[in-house]
XYZ file of C-alpha atoms in Angstrom:
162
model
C 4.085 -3.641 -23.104
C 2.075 -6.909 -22.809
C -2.197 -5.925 -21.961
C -2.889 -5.936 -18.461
C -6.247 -7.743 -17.322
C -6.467 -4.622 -14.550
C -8.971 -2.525 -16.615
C -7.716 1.536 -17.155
C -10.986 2.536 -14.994
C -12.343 3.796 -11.399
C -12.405 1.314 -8.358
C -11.407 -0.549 -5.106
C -8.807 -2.971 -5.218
C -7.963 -5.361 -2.259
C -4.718 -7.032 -1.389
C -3.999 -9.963 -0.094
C -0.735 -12.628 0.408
C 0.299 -15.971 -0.666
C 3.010 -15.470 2.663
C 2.262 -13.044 5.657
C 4.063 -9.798 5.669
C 4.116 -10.142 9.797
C 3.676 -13.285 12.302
C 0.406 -11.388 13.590
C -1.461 -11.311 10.311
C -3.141 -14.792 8.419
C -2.060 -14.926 4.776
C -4.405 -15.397 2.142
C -6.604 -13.524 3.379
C -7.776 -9.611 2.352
C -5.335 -7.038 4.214
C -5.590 -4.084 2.632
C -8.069 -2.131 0.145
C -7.139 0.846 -1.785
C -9.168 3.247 -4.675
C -8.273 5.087 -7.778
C -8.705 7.482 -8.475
C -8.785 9.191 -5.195
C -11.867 11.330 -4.147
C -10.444 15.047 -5.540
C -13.205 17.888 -5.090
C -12.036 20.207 -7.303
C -10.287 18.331 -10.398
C -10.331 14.893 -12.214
C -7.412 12.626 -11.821
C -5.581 10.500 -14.465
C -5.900 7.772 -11.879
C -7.230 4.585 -12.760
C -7.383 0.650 -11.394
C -4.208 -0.129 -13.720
C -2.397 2.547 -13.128
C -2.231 2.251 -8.999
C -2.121 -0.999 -9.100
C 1.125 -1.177 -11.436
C 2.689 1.673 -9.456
C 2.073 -0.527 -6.035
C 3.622 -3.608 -7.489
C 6.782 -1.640 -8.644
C 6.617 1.786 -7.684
C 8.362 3.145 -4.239
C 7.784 3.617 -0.769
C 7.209 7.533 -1.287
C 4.062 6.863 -3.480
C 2.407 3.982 -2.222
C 1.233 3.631 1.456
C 1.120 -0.405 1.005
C 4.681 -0.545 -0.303
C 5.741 1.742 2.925
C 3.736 -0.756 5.331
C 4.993 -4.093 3.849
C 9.051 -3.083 3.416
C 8.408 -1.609 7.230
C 7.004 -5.042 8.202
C 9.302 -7.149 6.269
C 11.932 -5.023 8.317
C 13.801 -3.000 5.417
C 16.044 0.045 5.935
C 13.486 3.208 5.278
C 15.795 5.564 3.832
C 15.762 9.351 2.996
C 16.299 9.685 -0.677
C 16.824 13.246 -3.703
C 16.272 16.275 -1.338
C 15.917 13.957 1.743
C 11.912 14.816 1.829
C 10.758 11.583 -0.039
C 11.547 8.112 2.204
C 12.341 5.253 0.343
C 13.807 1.419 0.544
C 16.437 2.644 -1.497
C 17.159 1.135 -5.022
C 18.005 -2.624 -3.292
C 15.312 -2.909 -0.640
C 12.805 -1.865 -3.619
C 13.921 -4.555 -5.829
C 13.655 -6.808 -2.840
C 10.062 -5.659 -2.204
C 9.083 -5.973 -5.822
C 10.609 -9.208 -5.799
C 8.390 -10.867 -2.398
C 5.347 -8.661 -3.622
C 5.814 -10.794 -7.239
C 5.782 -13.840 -5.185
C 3.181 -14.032 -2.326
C 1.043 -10.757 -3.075
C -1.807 -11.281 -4.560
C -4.636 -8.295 -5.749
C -8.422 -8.205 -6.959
C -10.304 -5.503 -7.634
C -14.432 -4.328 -8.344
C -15.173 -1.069 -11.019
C -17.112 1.458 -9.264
C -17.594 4.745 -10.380
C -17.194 6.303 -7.003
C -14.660 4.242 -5.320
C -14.522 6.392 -2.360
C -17.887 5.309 -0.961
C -17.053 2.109 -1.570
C -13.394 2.045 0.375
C -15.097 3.453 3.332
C -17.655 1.331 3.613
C -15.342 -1.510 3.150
C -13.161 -0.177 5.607
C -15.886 0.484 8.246
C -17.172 -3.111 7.881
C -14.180 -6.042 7.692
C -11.182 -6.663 9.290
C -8.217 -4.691 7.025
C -4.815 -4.934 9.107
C -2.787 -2.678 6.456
C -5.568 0.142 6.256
C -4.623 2.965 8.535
C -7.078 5.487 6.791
C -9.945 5.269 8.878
C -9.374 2.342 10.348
C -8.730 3.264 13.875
C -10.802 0.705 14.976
C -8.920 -2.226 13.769
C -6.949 -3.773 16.371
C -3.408 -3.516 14.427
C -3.788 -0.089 13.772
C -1.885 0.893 16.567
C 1.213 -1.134 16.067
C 1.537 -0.305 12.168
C 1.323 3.411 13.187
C 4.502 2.661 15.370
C 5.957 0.608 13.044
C 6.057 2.962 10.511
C 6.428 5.874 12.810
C 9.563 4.361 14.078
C 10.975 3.689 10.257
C 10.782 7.055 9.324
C 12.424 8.342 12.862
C 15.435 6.392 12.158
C 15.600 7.076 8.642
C 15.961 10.788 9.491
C 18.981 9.605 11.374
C 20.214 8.304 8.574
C 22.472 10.521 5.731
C 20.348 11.149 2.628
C 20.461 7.786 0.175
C 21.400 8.302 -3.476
């Protein structure tokens, strides 16, 4: 495996893309922030800056809420996948998401040891389209909830996906 310049500690990354995943949104600008590890009460996670981001550039659907958002607004088939629990792009709309995330998206990213604060503050203070955590106040919200919403509805019309 070649080194990664993503360091293997806690902190905030922010997203943003070379080509707009929808007409409504500027590209090149900051859409979406996201933390690792995650704000966990009770144990440590294993999460770190490398990790999440790696899993967002070629992860799935199920496991990364920015990989759900940008196949749903680049209009690929949500699909019901294993046990028909998890929701997917399937094995060719994930390859085709890897593929325009490879090409236009575009990620930075601060170490702090308590991302959490951070994310919300973040969140509270700019304009983040793709952020539906907390982020009821951004004027997209609405529509990406629906968006998504919809995606899953028809994908439990859909037979299960190998």
């Amino acid at each position: 495996m070649r080194p990664s310049p993503k360091p293997a500690v806690a902190g905030v990354y922010g997203w943003h893309f070379k080509q707009t995943p929808h007409h409504d949104l500027d590209a090149g600008r900051l859409l979406y922030v996201g933390i690792a590890p995650r704000y966990m009460a009770n144990k440590t996670s294993s999460q770190n800056l490398r990790k999440r981001v790696r899993y967002h550039y070629r992860g799935n659907a199920a496991g990364s809420t920015l990989r759900l958002t940008l196949g749903c607004l680049l209009g690929l088939e949500l699909r019901r996948v294993g046990s028909g629990k998890r929701m997917t792009f399937g094995k060719a709309g994930e390859t085709t998401l890897s593929l325009w995330m490879a090409e236009n998206a575009r990620v930075c990213w601060i170490e702090h040891g308590e991302p959490w604060v951070l994310e919300s503050k973040l969140i509270s203070e700019l304009d983040l389209p793709l952020n539906l955590d907390q982020n009821r106040h951004n004027a997209f919200h609405g529509r990406l909830k629906d968006l998504r919403a919809e995606a899953r509805q028809r994908a439990r019309e859909l037979p299960i996906s190998a």
